[in-house]
mmCIF file of C-alpha atoms in Angstrom:
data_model
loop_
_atom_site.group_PDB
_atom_site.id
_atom_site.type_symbol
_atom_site.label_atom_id
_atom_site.label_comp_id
_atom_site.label_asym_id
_atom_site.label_seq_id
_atom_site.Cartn_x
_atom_site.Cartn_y
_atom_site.Cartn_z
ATOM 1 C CA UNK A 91 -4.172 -2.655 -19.955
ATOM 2 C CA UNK A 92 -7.037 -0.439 -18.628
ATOM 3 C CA UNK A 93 -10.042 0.109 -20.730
ATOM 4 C CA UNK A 94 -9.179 3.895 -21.017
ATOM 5 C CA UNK A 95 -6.662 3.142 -23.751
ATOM 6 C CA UNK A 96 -8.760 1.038 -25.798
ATOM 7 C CA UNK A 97 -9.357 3.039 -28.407
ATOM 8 C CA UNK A 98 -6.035 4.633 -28.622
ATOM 9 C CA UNK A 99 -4.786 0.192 -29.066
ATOM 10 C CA UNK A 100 -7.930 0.470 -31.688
ATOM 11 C CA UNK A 101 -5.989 3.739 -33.239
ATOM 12 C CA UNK A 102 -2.697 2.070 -33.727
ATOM 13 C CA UNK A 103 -4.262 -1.071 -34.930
ATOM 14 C CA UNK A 104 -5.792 0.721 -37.575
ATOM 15 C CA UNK A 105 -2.930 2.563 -38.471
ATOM 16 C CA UNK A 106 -0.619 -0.314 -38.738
ATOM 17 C CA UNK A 107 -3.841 -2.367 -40.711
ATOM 18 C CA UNK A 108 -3.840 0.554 -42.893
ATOM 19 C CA UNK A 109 -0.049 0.742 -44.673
ATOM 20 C CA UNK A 110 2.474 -1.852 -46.064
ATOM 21 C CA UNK A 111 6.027 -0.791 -44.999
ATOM 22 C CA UNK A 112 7.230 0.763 -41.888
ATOM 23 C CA UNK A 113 10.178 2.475 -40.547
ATOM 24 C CA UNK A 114 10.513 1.785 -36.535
ATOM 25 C CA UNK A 115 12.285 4.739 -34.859
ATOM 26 C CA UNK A 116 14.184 4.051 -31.196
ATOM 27 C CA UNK A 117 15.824 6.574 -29.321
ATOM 28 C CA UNK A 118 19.247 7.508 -29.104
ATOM 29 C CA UNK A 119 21.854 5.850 -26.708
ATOM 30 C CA UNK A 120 19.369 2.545 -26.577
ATOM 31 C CA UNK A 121 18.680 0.557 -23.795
ATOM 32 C CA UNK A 122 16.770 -2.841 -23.753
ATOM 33 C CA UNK A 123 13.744 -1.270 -23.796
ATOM 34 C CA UNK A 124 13.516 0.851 -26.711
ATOM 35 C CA UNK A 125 15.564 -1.944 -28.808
ATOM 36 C CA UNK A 126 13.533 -4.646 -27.322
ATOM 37 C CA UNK A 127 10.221 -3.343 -28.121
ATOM 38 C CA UNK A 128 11.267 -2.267 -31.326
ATOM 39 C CA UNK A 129 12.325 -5.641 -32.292
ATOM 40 C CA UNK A 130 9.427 -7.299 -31.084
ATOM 41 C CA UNK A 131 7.347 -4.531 -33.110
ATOM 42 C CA UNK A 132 9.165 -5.615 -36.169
ATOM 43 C CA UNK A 133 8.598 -9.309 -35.980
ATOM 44 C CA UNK A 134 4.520 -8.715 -35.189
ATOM 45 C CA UNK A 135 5.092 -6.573 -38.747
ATOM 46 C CA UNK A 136 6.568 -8.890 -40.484
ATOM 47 C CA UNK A 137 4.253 -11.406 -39.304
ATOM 48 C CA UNK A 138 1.460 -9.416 -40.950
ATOM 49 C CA UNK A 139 2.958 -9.441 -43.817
ATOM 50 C CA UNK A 140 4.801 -6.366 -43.700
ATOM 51 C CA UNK A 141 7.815 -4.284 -44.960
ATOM 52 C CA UNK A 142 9.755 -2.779 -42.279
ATOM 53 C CA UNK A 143 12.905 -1.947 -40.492
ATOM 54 C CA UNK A 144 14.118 -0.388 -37.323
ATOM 55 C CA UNK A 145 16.065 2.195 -37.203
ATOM 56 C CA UNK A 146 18.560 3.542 -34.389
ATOM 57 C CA UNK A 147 21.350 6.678 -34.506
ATOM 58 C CA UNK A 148 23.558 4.640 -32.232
ATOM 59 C CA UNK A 149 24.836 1.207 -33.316
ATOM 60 C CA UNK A 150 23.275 -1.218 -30.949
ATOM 61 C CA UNK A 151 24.957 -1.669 -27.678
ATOM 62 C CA UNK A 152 27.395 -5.316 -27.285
ATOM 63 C CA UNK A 153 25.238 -6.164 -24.555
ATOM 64 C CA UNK A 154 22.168 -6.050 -26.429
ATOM 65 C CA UNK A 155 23.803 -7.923 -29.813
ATOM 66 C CA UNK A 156 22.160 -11.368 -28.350
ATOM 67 C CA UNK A 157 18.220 -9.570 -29.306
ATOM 68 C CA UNK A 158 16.896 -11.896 -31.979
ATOM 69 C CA UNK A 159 17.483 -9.677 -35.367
ATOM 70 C CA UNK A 160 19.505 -6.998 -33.270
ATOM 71 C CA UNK A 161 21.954 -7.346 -36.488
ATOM 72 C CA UNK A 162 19.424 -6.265 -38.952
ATOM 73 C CA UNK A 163 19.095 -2.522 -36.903
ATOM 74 C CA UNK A 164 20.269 0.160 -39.103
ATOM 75 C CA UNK A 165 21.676 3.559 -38.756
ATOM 76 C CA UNK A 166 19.452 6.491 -40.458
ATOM 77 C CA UNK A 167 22.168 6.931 -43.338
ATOM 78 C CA UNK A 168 21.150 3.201 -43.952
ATOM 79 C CA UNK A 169 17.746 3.196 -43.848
ATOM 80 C CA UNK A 170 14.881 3.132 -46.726
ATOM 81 C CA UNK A 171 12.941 5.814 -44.910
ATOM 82 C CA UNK A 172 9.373 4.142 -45.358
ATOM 83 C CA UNK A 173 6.251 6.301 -45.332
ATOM 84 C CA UNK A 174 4.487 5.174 -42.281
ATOM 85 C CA UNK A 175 7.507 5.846 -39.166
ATOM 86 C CA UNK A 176 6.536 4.505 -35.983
ATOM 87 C CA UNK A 177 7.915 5.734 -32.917
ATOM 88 C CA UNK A 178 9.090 3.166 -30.084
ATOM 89 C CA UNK A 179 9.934 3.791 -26.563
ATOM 90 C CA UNK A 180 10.773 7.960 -27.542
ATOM 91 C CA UNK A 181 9.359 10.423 -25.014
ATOM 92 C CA UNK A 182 10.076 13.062 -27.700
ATOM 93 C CA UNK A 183 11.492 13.930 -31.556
ATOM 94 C CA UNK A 184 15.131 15.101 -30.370
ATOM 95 C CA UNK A 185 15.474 11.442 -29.048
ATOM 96 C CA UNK A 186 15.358 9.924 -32.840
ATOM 97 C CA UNK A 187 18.602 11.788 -32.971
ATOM 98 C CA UNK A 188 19.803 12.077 -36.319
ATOM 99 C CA UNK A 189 16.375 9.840 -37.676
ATOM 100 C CA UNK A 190 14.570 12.248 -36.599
ATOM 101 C CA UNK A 191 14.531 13.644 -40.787
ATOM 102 C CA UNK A 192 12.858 10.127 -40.977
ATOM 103 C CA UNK A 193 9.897 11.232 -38.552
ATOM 104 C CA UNK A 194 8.939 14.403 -40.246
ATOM 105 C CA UNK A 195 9.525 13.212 -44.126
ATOM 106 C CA UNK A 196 6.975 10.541 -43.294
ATOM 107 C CA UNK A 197 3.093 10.485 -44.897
ATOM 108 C CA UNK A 198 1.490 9.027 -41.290
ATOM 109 C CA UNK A 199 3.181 8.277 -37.683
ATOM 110 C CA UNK A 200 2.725 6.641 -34.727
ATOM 111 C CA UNK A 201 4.062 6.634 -31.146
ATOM 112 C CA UNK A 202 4.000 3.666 -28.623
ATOM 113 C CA UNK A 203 5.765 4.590 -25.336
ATOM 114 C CA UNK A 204 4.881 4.712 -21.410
ATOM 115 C CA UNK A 205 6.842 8.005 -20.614
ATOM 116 C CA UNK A 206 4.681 10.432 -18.653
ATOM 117 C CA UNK A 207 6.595 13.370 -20.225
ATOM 118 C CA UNK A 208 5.552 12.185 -24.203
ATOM 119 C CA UNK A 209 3.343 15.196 -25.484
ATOM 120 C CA UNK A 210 1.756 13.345 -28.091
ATOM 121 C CA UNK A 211 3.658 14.361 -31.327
ATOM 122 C CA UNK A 212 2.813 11.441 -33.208
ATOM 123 C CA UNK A 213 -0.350 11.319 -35.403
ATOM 124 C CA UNK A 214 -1.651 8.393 -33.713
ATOM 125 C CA UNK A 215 -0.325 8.050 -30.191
ATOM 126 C CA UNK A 216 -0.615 4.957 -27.787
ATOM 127 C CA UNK A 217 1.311 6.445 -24.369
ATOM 128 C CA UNK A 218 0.520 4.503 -21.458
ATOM 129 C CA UNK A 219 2.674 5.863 -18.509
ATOM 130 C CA UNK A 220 1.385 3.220 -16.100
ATOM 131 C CA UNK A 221 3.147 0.535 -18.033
ATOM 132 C CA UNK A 222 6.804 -0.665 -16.289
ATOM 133 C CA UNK A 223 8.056 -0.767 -19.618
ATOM 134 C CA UNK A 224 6.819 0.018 -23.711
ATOM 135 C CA UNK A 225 7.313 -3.428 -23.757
ATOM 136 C CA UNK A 226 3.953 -4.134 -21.714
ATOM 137 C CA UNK A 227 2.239 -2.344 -24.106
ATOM 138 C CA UNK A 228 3.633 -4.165 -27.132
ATOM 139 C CA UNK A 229 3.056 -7.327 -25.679
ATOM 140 C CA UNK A 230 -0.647 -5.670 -25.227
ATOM 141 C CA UNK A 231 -0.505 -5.108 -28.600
ATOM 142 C CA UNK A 232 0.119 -8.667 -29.367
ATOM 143 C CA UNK A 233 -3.014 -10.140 -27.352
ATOM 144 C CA UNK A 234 -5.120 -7.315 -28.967
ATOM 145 C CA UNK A 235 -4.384 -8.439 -32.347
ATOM 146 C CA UNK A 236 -4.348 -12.098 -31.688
ATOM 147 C CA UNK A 237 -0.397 -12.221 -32.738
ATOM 148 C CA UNK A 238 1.256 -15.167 -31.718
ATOM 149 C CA UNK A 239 4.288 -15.070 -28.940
ATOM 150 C CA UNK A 240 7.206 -17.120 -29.893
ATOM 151 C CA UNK A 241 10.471 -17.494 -27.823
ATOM 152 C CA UNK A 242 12.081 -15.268 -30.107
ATOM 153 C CA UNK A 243 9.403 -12.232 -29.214
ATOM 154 C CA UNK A 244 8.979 -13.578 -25.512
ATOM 155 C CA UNK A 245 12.988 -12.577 -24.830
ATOM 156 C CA UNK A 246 12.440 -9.297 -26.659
ATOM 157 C CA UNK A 247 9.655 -8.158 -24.635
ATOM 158 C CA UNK A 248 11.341 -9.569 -21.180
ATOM 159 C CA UNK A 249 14.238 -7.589 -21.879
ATOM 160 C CA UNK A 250 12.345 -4.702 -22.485
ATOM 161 C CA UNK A 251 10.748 -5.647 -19.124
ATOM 162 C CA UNK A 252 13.446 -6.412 -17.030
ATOM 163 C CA UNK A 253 15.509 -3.954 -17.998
ATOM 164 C CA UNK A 254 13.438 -0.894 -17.438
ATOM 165 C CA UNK A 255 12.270 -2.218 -13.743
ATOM 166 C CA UNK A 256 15.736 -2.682 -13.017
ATOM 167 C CA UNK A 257 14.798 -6.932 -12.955
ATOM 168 C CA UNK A 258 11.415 -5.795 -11.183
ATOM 169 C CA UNK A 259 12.770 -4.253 -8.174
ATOM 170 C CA UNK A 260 12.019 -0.398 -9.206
ATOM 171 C CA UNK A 261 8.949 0.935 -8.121
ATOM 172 C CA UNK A 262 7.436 1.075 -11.709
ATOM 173 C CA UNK A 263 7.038 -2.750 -11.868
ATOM 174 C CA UNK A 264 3.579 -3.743 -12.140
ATOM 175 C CA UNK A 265 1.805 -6.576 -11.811
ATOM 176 C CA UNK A 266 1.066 -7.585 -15.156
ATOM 177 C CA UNK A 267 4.587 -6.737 -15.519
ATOM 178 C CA UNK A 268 5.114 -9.769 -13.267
ATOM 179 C CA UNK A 269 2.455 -12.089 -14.923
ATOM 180 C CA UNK A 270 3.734 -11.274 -18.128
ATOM 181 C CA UNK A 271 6.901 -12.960 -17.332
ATOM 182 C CA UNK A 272 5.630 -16.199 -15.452
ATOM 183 C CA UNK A 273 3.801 -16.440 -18.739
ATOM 184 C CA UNK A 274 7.074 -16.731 -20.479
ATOM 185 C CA UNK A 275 8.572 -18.985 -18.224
ATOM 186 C CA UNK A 276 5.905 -21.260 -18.427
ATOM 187 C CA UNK A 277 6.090 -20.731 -22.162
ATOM 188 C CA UNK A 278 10.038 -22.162 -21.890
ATOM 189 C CA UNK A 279 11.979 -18.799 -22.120
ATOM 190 C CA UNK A 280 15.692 -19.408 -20.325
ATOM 191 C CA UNK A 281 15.546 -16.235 -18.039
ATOM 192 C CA UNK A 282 18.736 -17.876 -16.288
ATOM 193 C CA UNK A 283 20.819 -16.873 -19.533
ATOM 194 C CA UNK A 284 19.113 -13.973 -20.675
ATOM 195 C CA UNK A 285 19.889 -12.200 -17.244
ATOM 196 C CA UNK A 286 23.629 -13.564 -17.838
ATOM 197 C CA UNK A 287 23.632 -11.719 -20.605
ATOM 198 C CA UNK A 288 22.218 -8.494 -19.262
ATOM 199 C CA UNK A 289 23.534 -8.453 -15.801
ATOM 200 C CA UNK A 290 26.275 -10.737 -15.594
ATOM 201 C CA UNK A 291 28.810 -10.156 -18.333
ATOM 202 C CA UNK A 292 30.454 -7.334 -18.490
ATOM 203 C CA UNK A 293 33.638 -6.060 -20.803
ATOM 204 C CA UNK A 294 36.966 -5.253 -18.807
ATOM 205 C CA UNK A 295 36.874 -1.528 -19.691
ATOM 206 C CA UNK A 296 33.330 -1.573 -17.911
ATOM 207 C CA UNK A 297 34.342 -2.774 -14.805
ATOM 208 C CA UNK A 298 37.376 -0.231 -14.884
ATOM 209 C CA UNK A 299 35.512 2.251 -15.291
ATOM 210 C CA UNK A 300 32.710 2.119 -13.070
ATOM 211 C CA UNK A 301 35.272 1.443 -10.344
ATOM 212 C CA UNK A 302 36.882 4.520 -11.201
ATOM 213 C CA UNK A 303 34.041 6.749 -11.205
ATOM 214 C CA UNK A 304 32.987 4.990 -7.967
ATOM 215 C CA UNK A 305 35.888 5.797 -6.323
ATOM 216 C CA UNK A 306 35.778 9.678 -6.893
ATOM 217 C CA UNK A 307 32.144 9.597 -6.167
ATOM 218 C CA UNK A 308 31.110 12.680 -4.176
ATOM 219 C CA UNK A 309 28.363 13.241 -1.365
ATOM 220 C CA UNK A 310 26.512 16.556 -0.957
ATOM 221 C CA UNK A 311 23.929 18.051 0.960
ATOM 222 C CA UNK A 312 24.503 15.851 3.940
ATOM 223 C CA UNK A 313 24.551 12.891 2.241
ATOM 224 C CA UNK A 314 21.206 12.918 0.661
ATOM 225 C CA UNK A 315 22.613 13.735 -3.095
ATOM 226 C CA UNK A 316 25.203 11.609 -4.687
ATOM 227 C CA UNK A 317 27.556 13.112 -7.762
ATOM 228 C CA UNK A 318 29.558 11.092 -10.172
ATOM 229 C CA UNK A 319 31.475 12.932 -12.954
ATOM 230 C CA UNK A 320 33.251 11.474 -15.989
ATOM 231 C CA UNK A 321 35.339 13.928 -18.361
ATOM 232 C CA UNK A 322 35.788 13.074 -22.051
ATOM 233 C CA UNK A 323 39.502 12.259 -21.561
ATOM 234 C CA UNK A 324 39.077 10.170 -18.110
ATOM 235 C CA UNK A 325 37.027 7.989 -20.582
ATOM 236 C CA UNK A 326 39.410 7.413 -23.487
ATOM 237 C CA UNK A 327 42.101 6.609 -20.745
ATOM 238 C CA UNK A 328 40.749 3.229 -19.550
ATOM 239 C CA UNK A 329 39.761 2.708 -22.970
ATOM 240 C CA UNK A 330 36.220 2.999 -22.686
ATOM 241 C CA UNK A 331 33.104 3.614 -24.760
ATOM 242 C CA UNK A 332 29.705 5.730 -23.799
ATOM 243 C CA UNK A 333 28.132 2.080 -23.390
ATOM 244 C CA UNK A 334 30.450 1.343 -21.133
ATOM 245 C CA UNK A 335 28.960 4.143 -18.634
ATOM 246 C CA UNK A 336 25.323 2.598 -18.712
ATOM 247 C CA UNK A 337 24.748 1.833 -15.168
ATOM 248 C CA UNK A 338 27.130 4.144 -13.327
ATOM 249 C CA UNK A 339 24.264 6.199 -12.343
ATOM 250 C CA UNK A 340 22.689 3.078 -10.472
ATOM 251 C CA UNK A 341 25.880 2.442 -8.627
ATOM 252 C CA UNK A 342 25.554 6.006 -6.859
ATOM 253 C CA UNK A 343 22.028 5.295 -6.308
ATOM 254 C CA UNK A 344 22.705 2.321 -4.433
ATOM 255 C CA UNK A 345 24.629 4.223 -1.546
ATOM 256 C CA UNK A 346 22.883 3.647 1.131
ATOM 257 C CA UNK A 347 22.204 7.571 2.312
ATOM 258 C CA UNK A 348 21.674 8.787 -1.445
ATOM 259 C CA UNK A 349 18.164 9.870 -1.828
ATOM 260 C CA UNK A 350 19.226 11.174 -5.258
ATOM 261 C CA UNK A 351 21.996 10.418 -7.670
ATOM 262 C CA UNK A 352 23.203 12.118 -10.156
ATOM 263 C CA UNK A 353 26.135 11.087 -12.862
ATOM 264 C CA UNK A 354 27.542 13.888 -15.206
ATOM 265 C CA UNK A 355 29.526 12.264 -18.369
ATOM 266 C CA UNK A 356 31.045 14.253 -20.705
ATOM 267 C CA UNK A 357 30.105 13.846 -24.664
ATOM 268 C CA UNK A 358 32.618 13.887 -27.497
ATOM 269 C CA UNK A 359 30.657 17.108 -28.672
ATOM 270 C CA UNK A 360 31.596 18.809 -25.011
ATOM 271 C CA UNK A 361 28.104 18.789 -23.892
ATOM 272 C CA UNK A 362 27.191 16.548 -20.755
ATOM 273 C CA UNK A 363 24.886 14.127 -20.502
ATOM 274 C CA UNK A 364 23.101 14.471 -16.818
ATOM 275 C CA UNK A 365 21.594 11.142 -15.619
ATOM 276 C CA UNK A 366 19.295 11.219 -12.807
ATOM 277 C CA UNK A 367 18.352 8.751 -10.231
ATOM 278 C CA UNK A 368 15.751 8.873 -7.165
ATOM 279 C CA UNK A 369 14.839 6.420 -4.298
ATOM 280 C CA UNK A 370 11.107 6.750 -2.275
ATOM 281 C CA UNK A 371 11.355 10.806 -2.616
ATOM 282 C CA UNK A 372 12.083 13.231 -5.205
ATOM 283 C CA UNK A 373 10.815 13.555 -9.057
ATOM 284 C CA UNK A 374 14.175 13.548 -10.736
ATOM 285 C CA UNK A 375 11.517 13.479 -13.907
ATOM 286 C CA UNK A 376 10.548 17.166 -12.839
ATOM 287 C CA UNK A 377 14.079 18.108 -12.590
ATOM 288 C CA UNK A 378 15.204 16.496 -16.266
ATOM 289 C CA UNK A 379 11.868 18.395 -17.687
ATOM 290 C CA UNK A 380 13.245 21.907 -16.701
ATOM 291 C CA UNK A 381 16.518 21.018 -18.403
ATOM 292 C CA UNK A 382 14.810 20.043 -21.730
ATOM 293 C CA UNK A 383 14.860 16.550 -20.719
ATOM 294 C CA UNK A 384 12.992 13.880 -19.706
ATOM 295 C CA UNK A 385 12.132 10.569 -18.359
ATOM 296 C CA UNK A 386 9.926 9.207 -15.119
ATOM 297 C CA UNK A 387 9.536 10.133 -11.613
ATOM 298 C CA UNK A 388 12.551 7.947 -10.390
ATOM 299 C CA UNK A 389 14.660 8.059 -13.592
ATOM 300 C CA UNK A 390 15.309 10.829 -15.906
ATOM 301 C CA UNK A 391 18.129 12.451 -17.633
ATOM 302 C CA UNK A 392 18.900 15.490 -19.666
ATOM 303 C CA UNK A 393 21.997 17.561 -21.805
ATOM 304 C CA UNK A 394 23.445 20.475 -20.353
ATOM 305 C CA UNK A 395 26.001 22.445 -22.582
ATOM 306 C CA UNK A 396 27.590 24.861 -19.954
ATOM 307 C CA UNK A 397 31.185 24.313 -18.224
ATOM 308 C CA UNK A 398 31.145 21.473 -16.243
ATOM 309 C CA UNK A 399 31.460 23.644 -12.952
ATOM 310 C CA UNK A 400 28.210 25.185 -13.539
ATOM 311 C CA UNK A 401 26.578 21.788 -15.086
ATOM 312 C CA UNK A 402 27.394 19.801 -11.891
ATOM 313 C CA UNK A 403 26.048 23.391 -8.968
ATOM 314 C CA UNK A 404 22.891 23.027 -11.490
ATOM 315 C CA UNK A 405 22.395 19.586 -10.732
ATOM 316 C CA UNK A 406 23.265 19.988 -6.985
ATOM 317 C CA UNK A 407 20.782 22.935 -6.607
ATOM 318 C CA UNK A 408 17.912 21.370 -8.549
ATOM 319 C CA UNK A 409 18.355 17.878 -6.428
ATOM 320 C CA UNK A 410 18.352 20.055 -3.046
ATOM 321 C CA UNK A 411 15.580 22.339 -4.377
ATOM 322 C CA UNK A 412 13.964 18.760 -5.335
ATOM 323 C CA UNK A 413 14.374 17.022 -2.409
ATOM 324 C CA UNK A 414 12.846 20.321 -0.087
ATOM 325 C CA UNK A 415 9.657 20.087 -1.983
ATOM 326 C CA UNK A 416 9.067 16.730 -2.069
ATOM 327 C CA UNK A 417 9.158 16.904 2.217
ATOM 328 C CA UNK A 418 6.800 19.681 2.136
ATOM 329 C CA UNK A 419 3.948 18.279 -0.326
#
């Protein structure tokens, strides 16, 4: 990592040095790289000599039950609650969801994450926004404290990695991103099953779903903006879960006019989750950040709690209004 951070590494090194029991915070409705970094986090702990646990407000997706101690993840009501709470792979507070009571009950904190949006809200904060993943900067962390990388660690951090690069082909993959992961395969790590597990196997009620929404998929502004929409009850028809929707927004994405995609899904509390999704132009990041939300430059998401009619002309206008300034800066 670039010399700039050193002394925020130096920061969290200290502050881990410094206590005996942690409490790892990820962020709700986890993906590989908040659970992945958090589980790597908790092994380099208890390496040390630690006490510590990780802690999510979603059970941990099917797809992600393979992570080495991905069983041991508990839900806040759970949880110990230890005084030092360190914050993986959370841009802000309202993503601990309901751990967030963990966060601000605790004597010292920390945040590790690469989101450009983070503010800083932990007392020690190590926010790299260059990194392709929080991963890269635990396995930074690693090297900096002269931790050892075991298979186990190695397929934490890769998923982290791969997952959040969309298998390195989004524009956030870096090179050490790259190296990182030769390093792995030279170390022995099976990528060839690991990606199996990630990409490859799917439940039924997935691929039902995602060829639903697919199919109803709408184009707008010429094209340029793609809209998916799932209602609460389409879901519970085919049987489906939230997890099962991960990816959907990708799928529009991949049209080959869509310069930005957008996938509304209804939440069982009648709000709507608005997932966001850009190509070469168009901050979707700036768009999620004037929503309450937030997220990266190509990927970002937020909650909207208006009818569904006015949630889906919001996200039309602010991808038009989007993609208009990004051809005139």
């Amino acid at each position: 990592m670039k010399n700039e951070h050193d002394q925020d590494f130096d920061s969290l090194i200290e502050f881990i040095g410094k206590g005996q029991r942690f409490t790892l915070l990820t962020h709700i409705s986890p993906d590989g790289d908040t659970l992945g970094s958090a589980l790597a986090t908790y092994m380099l702990l208890v390496k040390l000599g630690k006490c510590a646990e990780v802690v999510c407000s979603n059970p941990v997706p099917k797809i992600y039950s393979f992570l080495p101690h991905a069983g041991s993840v508990k839900l806040p009501e759970h949880a110990e609650g230890y005084e030092n709470v360190l914050s993986i792979d959370c841009a802000d507070t309202p993503r601990f969801g309901r751990a967030i009571r963990m966060f601000n009950a605790a004597e010292a904190t920390a945040a590790i994450d690469h989101h450009i949006t983070n503010p800083y809200f932990a007392g020690t904060n190590l926010v790299i926004p260059d990194a392709s993943a929080t991963a890269e900067i635990i396995h930074e962390l690693y090297l900096r404290m002269d931790m050892p990388i075991d298979v186990e660690v190695a397929a934490c951090l890769y998923t982290g990695i791969v997952t959040d690069t969309g298998n390195l082909t989004y524009s956030n993959t870096t090179p050490n991103a790259v190296r990182i992961i030769a390093d792995f395969l030279e170390m022995g790590l099976d990528i060839t099953e690991l990606n199996r597990r990630i990409y490859r196997t799917i439940p039924y009620s997935k691929a039902r779903i995602q060829g639903f929404v697919a199919s109803r998929m709408q184009l707008e502004h010429g094209g340029d903006i793609g809209i998916a929409v799932l209602t609460r009850a389409q879901l519970l028809d085919f049987g489906a879960t939230n997890e099962d929707c991960e990816g959907i927004v990708d799928c529009v994405r991949d049209v080959d006019c869509v310069k930005i995609a957008v996938f509304i899904r209804e939440g069982a509390d009648g709000t709507y989750k608005v997932s966001l999704r850009s190509k070469s132009i168009g901050d979707v990041g700036r768009i999620a950040n004037a929503h309450g939300g937030g997220g990266h430059e190509r990927a970002a998401g937020y909650t909207a709690s208006e009818p569904l009619t006015t949630v889906i002309a919001n996200a039309i206008d602010e991808a038009v209004r989007e993609l208009n300034r990004s051809s005139e800066e």
